[in-house]
Amino acid sequence: MVIYRTINGEFDDVIGFRHMGGNVWLTNSSEIDSIEGAVRSIYSTVDPTPPEALADFRQKGKIVYEYIDHIDEAVSGATRLKMLADARDHAFGSGVDFIVASARMLENEALAKRPRDEVFYVPNGVDCAHYRKDWSQVPLPQEYQEFLARHDKIVGYFGALAPWLWYDLIKDIAEARPDYGFVFIGPDYFGGSENLPKADNFIWLGPVDYRILPAYAKEFDVAIIPFAHSDVARTTSPLKLFEYFAMEVPVVVTSSMDECCAYDVVLSAENAQEYVQAIDKAFALREDASYRSSMAALADRNDWVVRAQSMEPMFKRL
């Protein structure tokens, strides 16, 4: 049985326990903290788990610390930074059984403190089947349909409108290619939407439910992940990269996004001028059947099922 704990931050609205399918349950109940003999997965950038709580959980069972993002104010907010760093340092100091790192830079941080056989590199992944369904029957909002009708070429992004995006670059590339339509989808973090271009060739659709997100994203001709150069960029393994692969949409990223640039099908750019050139190239690559086949194959190799299989050696030791 797998039980996920939620703090009902935005969407879950769970009181008690909710069956999610199979052996998976969702709860807001603190009673699960008392379960003996459980394997607990602690995320590095979610609700902070104090070292004393980690020590208590360790007495009751096993702990896997999932180091999934660089601990940074842009990701987690200023008020939680010290608590998150304290939990990370406790994990690095043998306070947990295993560490799972989602990026090579994070893995190297962990390896500086823990033995090789206690640290696993497991990037994010994708539910390929979800993105490859026929989404043609899902109606799109009228404003989106009208925008698509005005633009033959669509450059898209889905994800958080967060402090780690490179907003000046986004404005520059939209201005440089007024004939391209730029579509952004995602929730506003810390007022990010105020920094988006106010232009006829740009539209922000707000957040879209994951269950129908592919219906919107299938309209993308080219996808972008425009993170500003930073440690966040260097240590992020974006879910959306593999989701774009599953839809066979060429991807352009900033050159400091190491986890993305590890794949040779990804186009990268150092600055706005290079980014525009990379987008132009991506439109041509979209028509290349071999290139699209390579993206599809990469998506398959990064499916969540494959990710779970890569963790089997750890599971056997828990």
mmCIF file of N, CA and C in Angstrom, residues 36-118:
data_model
loop_
_atom_site.group_PDB
_atom_site.id
_atom_site.type_symbol
_atom_site.label_atom_id
_atom_site.label_comp_id
_atom_site.label_asym_id
_atom_site.label_seq_id
_atom_site.Cartn_x
_atom_site.Cartn_y
_atom_site.Cartn_z
ATOM 1 N N GLU A 36 4.159 2.070 12.162
ATOM 2 C CA GLU A 36 5.433 1.388 12.380
ATOM 3 C C GLU A 36 5.787 0.536 11.166
ATOM 4 N N GLY A 37 7.078 0.415 10.890
ATOM 5 C CA GLY A 37 7.548 -0.472 9.834
ATOM 6 C C GLY A 37 7.336 0.039 8.427
ATOM 7 N N ALA A 38 7.033 1.319 8.274
ATOM 8 C CA ALA A 38 6.781 1.885 6.944
ATOM 9 C C ALA A 38 8.076 2.413 6.329
ATOM 10 N N VAL A 39 8.072 2.509 5.003
ATOM 11 C CA VAL A 39 9.120 3.225 4.279
ATOM 12 C C VAL A 39 8.567 4.611 3.964
ATOM 13 N N ARG A 40 9.231 5.641 4.452
ATOM 14 C CA ARG A 40 8.748 7.010 4.251
ATOM 15 C C ARG A 40 9.613 7.736 3.230
ATOM 16 N N SER A 41 8.952 8.345 2.270
ATOM 17 C CA SER A 41 9.628 9.145 1.256
ATOM 18 C C SER A 41 9.468 10.614 1.626
ATOM 19 N N ILE A 42 10.577 11.286 1.841
ATOM 20 C CA ILE A 42 10.571 12.689 2.252
ATOM 21 C C ILE A 42 11.090 13.543 1.103
ATOM 22 N N TYR A 43 10.285 14.499 0.648
ATOM 23 C CA TYR A 43 10.683 15.370 -0.458
ATOM 24 C C TYR A 43 11.448 16.582 0.076
ATOM 25 N N SER A 44 12.486 16.958 -0.641
ATOM 26 C CA SER A 44 13.385 18.004 -0.156
ATOM 27 C C SER A 44 12.792 19.402 -0.185
ATOM 28 N N THR A 45 11.832 19.659 -1.047
ATOM 29 C CA THR A 45 11.361 21.039 -1.221
ATOM 30 C C THR A 45 9.871 21.212 -0.964
ATOM 31 N N VAL A 46 9.258 20.237 -0.335
ATOM 32 C CA VAL A 46 7.828 20.372 -0.029
ATOM 33 C C VAL A 46 7.704 20.892 1.408
ATOM 34 N N ASP A 47 6.741 20.394 2.169
ATOM 35 C CA ASP A 47 6.559 20.851 3.538
ATOM 36 C C ASP A 47 7.764 20.416 4.367
ATOM 37 N N PRO A 48 8.458 21.327 5.031
ATOM 38 C CA PRO A 48 9.685 20.958 5.744
ATOM 39 C C PRO A 48 9.445 19.907 6.823
ATOM 40 N N THR A 49 10.331 18.918 6.870
ATOM 41 C CA THR A 49 10.301 17.899 7.911
ATOM 42 C C THR A 49 11.498 18.137 8.822
ATOM 43 N N PRO A 50 11.286 18.574 10.066
ATOM 44 C CA PRO A 50 12.405 18.892 10.956
ATOM 45 C C PRO A 50 13.269 17.655 11.226
ATOM 46 N N PRO A 51 14.554 17.848 11.514
ATOM 47 C CA PRO A 51 15.431 16.716 11.808
ATOM 48 C C PRO A 51 14.911 15.811 12.917
ATOM 49 N N GLU A 52 14.290 16.404 13.940
ATOM 50 C CA GLU A 52 13.778 15.571 15.032
ATOM 51 C C GLU A 52 12.643 14.663 14.559
ATOM 52 N N ALA A 53 11.832 15.146 13.605
ATOM 53 C CA ALA A 53 10.777 14.297 13.039
ATOM 54 C C ALA A 53 11.388 13.193 12.185
ATOM 55 N N LEU A 54 12.439 13.521 11.429
ATOM 56 C CA LEU A 54 13.127 12.499 10.640
ATOM 57 C C LEU A 54 13.712 11.426 11.549
ATOM 58 N N ALA A 55 14.282 11.839 12.671
ATOM 59 C CA ALA A 55 14.849 10.876 13.615
ATOM 60 C C ALA A 55 13.766 9.963 14.176
ATOM 61 N N ASP A 56 12.604 10.533 14.458
ATOM 62 C CA ASP A 56 11.484 9.730 14.964
ATOM 63 C C ASP A 56 11.010 8.736 13.908
ATOM 64 N N PHE A 57 10.880 9.185 12.649
ATOM 65 C CA PHE A 57 10.470 8.284 11.570
ATOM 66 C C PHE A 57 11.492 7.161 11.377
ATOM 67 N N ARG A 58 12.769 7.469 11.552
ATOM 68 C CA ARG A 58 13.827 6.473 11.357
ATOM 69 C C ARG A 58 13.707 5.353 12.383
ATOM 70 N N GLN A 59 13.247 5.689 13.577
ATOM 71 C CA GLN A 59 13.056 4.665 14.605
ATOM 72 C C GLN A 59 11.882 3.755 14.271
ATOM 73 N N LYS A 60 10.943 4.275 13.486
ATOM 74 C CA LYS A 60 9.731 3.512 13.159
ATOM 75 C C LYS A 60 9.853 2.731 11.863
ATOM 76 N N GLY A 61 10.874 3.013 11.061
ATOM 77 C CA GLY A 61 10.988 2.332 9.770
ATOM 78 C C GLY A 61 12.151 2.869 8.963
ATOM 79 N N LYS A 62 12.002 2.874 7.651
ATOM 80 C CA LYS A 62 13.047 3.317 6.736
ATOM 81 C C LYS A 62 12.675 4.681 6.139
ATOM 82 N N ILE A 63 13.696 5.434 5.725
ATOM 83 C CA ILE A 63 13.462 6.743 5.114
ATOM 84 C C ILE A 63 14.244 6.858 3.812
ATOM 85 N N VAL A 64 13.551 7.323 2.772
ATOM 86 C CA VAL A 64 14.183 7.696 1.509
ATOM 87 C C VAL A 64 14.028 9.207 1.367
ATOM 88 N N TYR A 65 15.146 9.905 1.281
ATOM 89 C CA TYR A 65 15.127 11.358 1.110
ATOM 90 C C TYR A 65 15.239 11.657 -0.378
ATOM 91 N N GLU A 66 14.217 12.303 -0.929
ATOM 92 C CA GLU A 66 14.193 12.604 -2.357
ATOM 93 C C GLU A 66 14.650 14.048 -2.576
ATOM 94 N N TYR A 67 15.869 14.163 -3.033
ATOM 95 C CA TYR A 67 16.489 15.469 -3.273
ATOM 96 C C TYR A 67 16.124 15.887 -4.685
ATOM 97 N N ILE A 68 14.979 16.590 -4.812
ATOM 98 C CA ILE A 68 14.386 16.786 -6.134
ATOM 99 C C ILE A 68 14.598 18.180 -6.715
ATOM 100 N N ASP A 69 15.072 19.123 -5.906
ATOM 101 C CA ASP A 69 15.338 20.474 -6.405
ATOM 102 C C ASP A 69 16.412 21.109 -5.538
ATOM 103 N N HIS A 70 17.155 22.014 -6.140
ATOM 104 C CA HIS A 70 18.095 22.824 -5.370
ATOM 105 C C HIS A 70 17.311 23.603 -4.322
ATOM 106 N N ILE A 71 17.800 23.617 -3.093
ATOM 107 C CA ILE A 71 17.113 24.356 -2.036
ATOM 108 C C ILE A 71 17.441 25.832 -2.207
ATOM 109 N N ASP A 72 16.443 26.559 -2.666
ATOM 110 C CA ASP A 72 16.643 27.935 -3.114
ATOM 111 C C ASP A 72 15.389 28.733 -2.796
ATOM 112 N N GLU A 73 15.563 29.994 -2.459
ATOM 113 C CA GLU A 73 14.419 30.853 -2.145
ATOM 114 C C GLU A 73 13.436 30.928 -3.303
ATOM 115 N N ALA A 74 13.932 30.896 -4.536
ATOM 116 C CA ALA A 74 13.058 30.981 -5.706
ATOM 117 C C ALA A 74 12.129 29.785 -5.803
ATOM 118 N N VAL A 75 12.566 28.637 -5.284
ATOM 119 C CA VAL A 75 11.766 27.413 -5.357
ATOM 120 C C VAL A 75 10.822 27.294 -4.170
ATOM 121 N N SER A 76 11.343 27.549 -2.972
ATOM 122 C CA SER A 76 10.605 27.217 -1.756
ATOM 123 C C SER A 76 10.170 28.411 -0.923
ATOM 124 N N GLY A 77 10.608 29.611 -1.276
ATOM 125 C CA GLY A 77 10.270 30.772 -0.473
ATOM 126 C C GLY A 77 11.264 30.963 0.664
ATOM 127 N N ALA A 78 11.402 32.197 1.115
ATOM 128 C CA ALA A 78 12.436 32.525 2.102
ATOM 129 C C ALA A 78 12.171 31.920 3.470
ATOM 130 N N THR A 79 10.908 31.838 3.872
ATOM 131 C CA THR A 79 10.597 31.439 5.246
ATOM 132 C C THR A 79 10.948 29.985 5.535
ATOM 133 N N ARG A 80 10.999 29.145 4.518
ATOM 134 C CA ARG A 80 11.231 27.716 4.752
ATOM 135 C C ARG A 80 12.663 27.280 4.474
ATOM 136 N N LEU A 81 13.507 28.191 4.005
ATOM 137 C CA LEU A 81 14.843 27.805 3.557
ATOM 138 C C LEU A 81 15.650 27.093 4.633
ATOM 139 N N LYS A 82 15.724 27.665 5.834
ATOM 140 C CA LYS A 82 16.550 27.066 6.884
ATOM 141 C C LYS A 82 16.032 25.695 7.277
ATOM 142 N N MET A 83 14.719 25.541 7.394
ATOM 143 C CA MET A 83 14.157 24.245 7.773
ATOM 144 C C MET A 83 14.455 23.186 6.716
ATOM 145 N N LEU A 84 14.334 23.567 5.449
ATOM 146 C CA LEU A 84 14.627 22.622 4.373
ATOM 147 C C LEU A 84 16.110 22.267 4.350
ATOM 148 N N ALA A 85 16.967 23.260 4.567
ATOM 149 C CA ALA A 85 18.408 23.003 4.597
ATOM 150 C C ALA A 85 18.781 22.124 5.785
ATOM 151 N N ASP A 86 18.134 22.336 6.925
ATOM 152 C CA ASP A 86 18.400 21.500 8.101
ATOM 153 C C ASP A 86 18.024 20.043 7.827
ATOM 154 N N ALA A 87 16.885 19.842 7.157
ATOM 155 C CA ALA A 87 16.460 18.477 6.822
ATOM 156 C C ALA A 87 17.445 17.834 5.851
ATOM 157 N N ARG A 88 17.889 18.604 4.849
ATOM 158 C CA ARG A 88 18.874 18.074 3.893
ATOM 159 C C ARG A 88 20.167 17.686 4.603
ATOM 160 N N ASP A 89 20.652 18.552 5.478
ATOM 161 C CA ASP A 89 21.906 18.274 6.176
ATOM 162 C C ASP A 89 21.772 17.054 7.082
ATOM 163 N N HIS A 90 20.606 16.894 7.677
ATOM 164 C CA HIS A 90 20.355 15.707 8.503
ATOM 165 C C HIS A 90 20.392 14.446 7.641
ATOM 166 N N ALA A 91 19.785 14.527 6.454
ATOM 167 C CA ALA A 91 19.795 13.384 5.537
ATOM 168 C C ALA A 91 21.215 13.059 5.086
ATOM 169 N N PHE A 92 21.976 14.088 4.761
ATOM 170 C CA PHE A 92 23.357 13.879 4.327
ATOM 171 C C PHE A 92 24.224 13.308 5.448
ATOM 172 N N GLY A 93 23.845 13.583 6.688
ATOM 173 C CA GLY A 93 24.623 13.099 7.821
ATOM 174 C C GLY A 93 24.162 11.751 8.332
ATOM 175 N N SER A 94 23.746 10.869 7.444
ATOM 176 C CA SER A 94 23.326 9.499 7.782
ATOM 177 C C SER A 94 22.007 9.449 8.540
ATOM 178 N N GLY A 95 21.193 10.500 8.386
ATOM 179 C CA GLY A 95 19.912 10.509 9.074
ATOM 180 C C GLY A 95 18.797 9.802 8.332
ATOM 181 N N VAL A 96 19.085 9.326 7.106
ATOM 182 C CA VAL A 96 18.100 8.575 6.323
ATOM 183 C C VAL A 96 18.801 7.354 5.741
ATOM 184 N N ASP A 97 18.014 6.449 5.171
ATOM 185 C CA ASP A 97 18.596 5.214 4.646
ATOM 186 C C ASP A 97 19.148 5.381 3.237
ATOM 187 N N PHE A 98 18.408 6.102 2.385
ATOM 188 C CA PHE A 98 18.848 6.310 1.010
ATOM 189 C C PHE A 98 18.518 7.733 0.577
ATOM 190 N N ILE A 99 19.298 8.219 -0.382
ATOM 191 C CA ILE A 99 19.033 9.517 -1.000
ATOM 192 C C ILE A 99 18.811 9.303 -2.487
ATOM 193 N N VAL A 100 17.710 9.843 -3.000
ATOM 194 C CA VAL A 100 17.412 9.813 -4.432
ATOM 195 C C VAL A 100 17.561 11.234 -4.955
ATOM 196 N N ALA A 101 18.465 11.433 -5.900
ATOM 197 C CA ALA A 101 18.719 12.762 -6.461
ATOM 198 C C ALA A 101 18.185 12.832 -7.881
ATOM 199 N N SER A 102 17.502 13.927 -8.209
ATOM 200 C CA SER A 102 16.878 14.048 -9.532
ATOM 201 C C SER A 102 17.786 14.709 -10.561
ATOM 202 N N ALA A 103 18.961 15.185 -10.143
ATOM 203 C CA ALA A 103 19.898 15.838 -11.064
ATOM 204 C C ALA A 103 21.323 15.465 -10.684
ATOM 205 N N ARG A 104 22.226 15.483 -11.668
ATOM 206 C CA ARG A 104 23.611 15.090 -11.412
ATOM 207 C C ARG A 104 24.277 15.998 -10.383
ATOM 208 N N MET A 105 23.991 17.287 -10.453
ATOM 209 C CA MET A 105 24.594 18.219 -9.499
ATOM 210 C C MET A 105 24.131 17.906 -8.074
ATOM 211 N N LEU A 106 22.856 17.548 -7.923
ATOM 212 C CA LEU A 106 22.334 17.171 -6.610
ATOM 213 C C LEU A 106 22.928 15.842 -6.167
ATOM 214 N N GLU A 107 23.073 14.918 -7.111
ATOM 215 C CA GLU A 107 23.700 13.631 -6.806
ATOM 216 C C GLU A 107 25.122 13.838 -6.287
ATOM 217 N N ASN A 108 25.866 14.711 -6.936
ATOM 218 C CA ASN A 108 27.248 14.958 -6.513
ATOM 219 C C ASN A 108 27.311 15.567 -5.117
ATOM 220 N N GLU A 109 26.346 16.428 -4.794
ATOM 221 C CA GLU A 109 26.278 16.969 -3.433
ATOM 222 C C GLU A 109 26.101 15.843 -2.425
ATOM 223 N N ALA A 110 25.190 14.925 -2.733
ATOM 224 C CA ALA A 110 24.926 13.814 -1.822
ATOM 225 C C ALA A 110 26.132 12.883 -1.714
ATOM 226 N N LEU A 111 26.787 12.624 -2.850
ATOM 227 C CA LEU A 111 27.934 11.714 -2.853
ATOM 228 C C LEU A 111 29.118 12.277 -2.078
ATOM 229 N N ALA A 112 29.161 13.579 -1.905
ATOM 230 C CA ALA A 112 30.225 14.173 -1.095
ATOM 231 C C ALA A 112 30.060 13.832 0.383
ATOM 232 N N LYS A 113 28.857 13.359 0.746
ATOM 233 C CA LYS A 113 28.557 13.070 2.153
ATOM 234 C C LYS A 113 28.203 11.604 2.411
ATOM 235 N N ARG A 114 27.707 10.913 1.391
ATOM 236 C CA ARG A 114 27.202 9.553 1.594
ATOM 237 C C ARG A 114 27.868 8.571 0.637
ATOM 238 N N PRO A 115 27.906 7.264 0.993
ATOM 239 C CA PRO A 115 28.500 6.252 0.117
ATOM 240 C C PRO A 115 27.730 6.100 -1.190
ATOM 241 N N ARG A 116 28.428 5.634 -2.223
ATOM 242 C CA ARG A 116 27.831 5.459 -3.550
ATOM 243 C C ARG A 116 26.587 4.578 -3.509
ATOM 244 N N ASP A 117 26.603 3.510 -2.717
ATOM 245 C CA ASP A 117 25.480 2.569 -2.730
ATOM 246 C C ASP A 117 24.273 3.064 -1.952
ATOM 247 N N GLU A 118 24.364 4.269 -1.375
ATOM 248 C CA GLU A 118 23.226 4.851 -0.661
ATOM 249 C C GLU A 118 22.629 6.043 -1.407
#
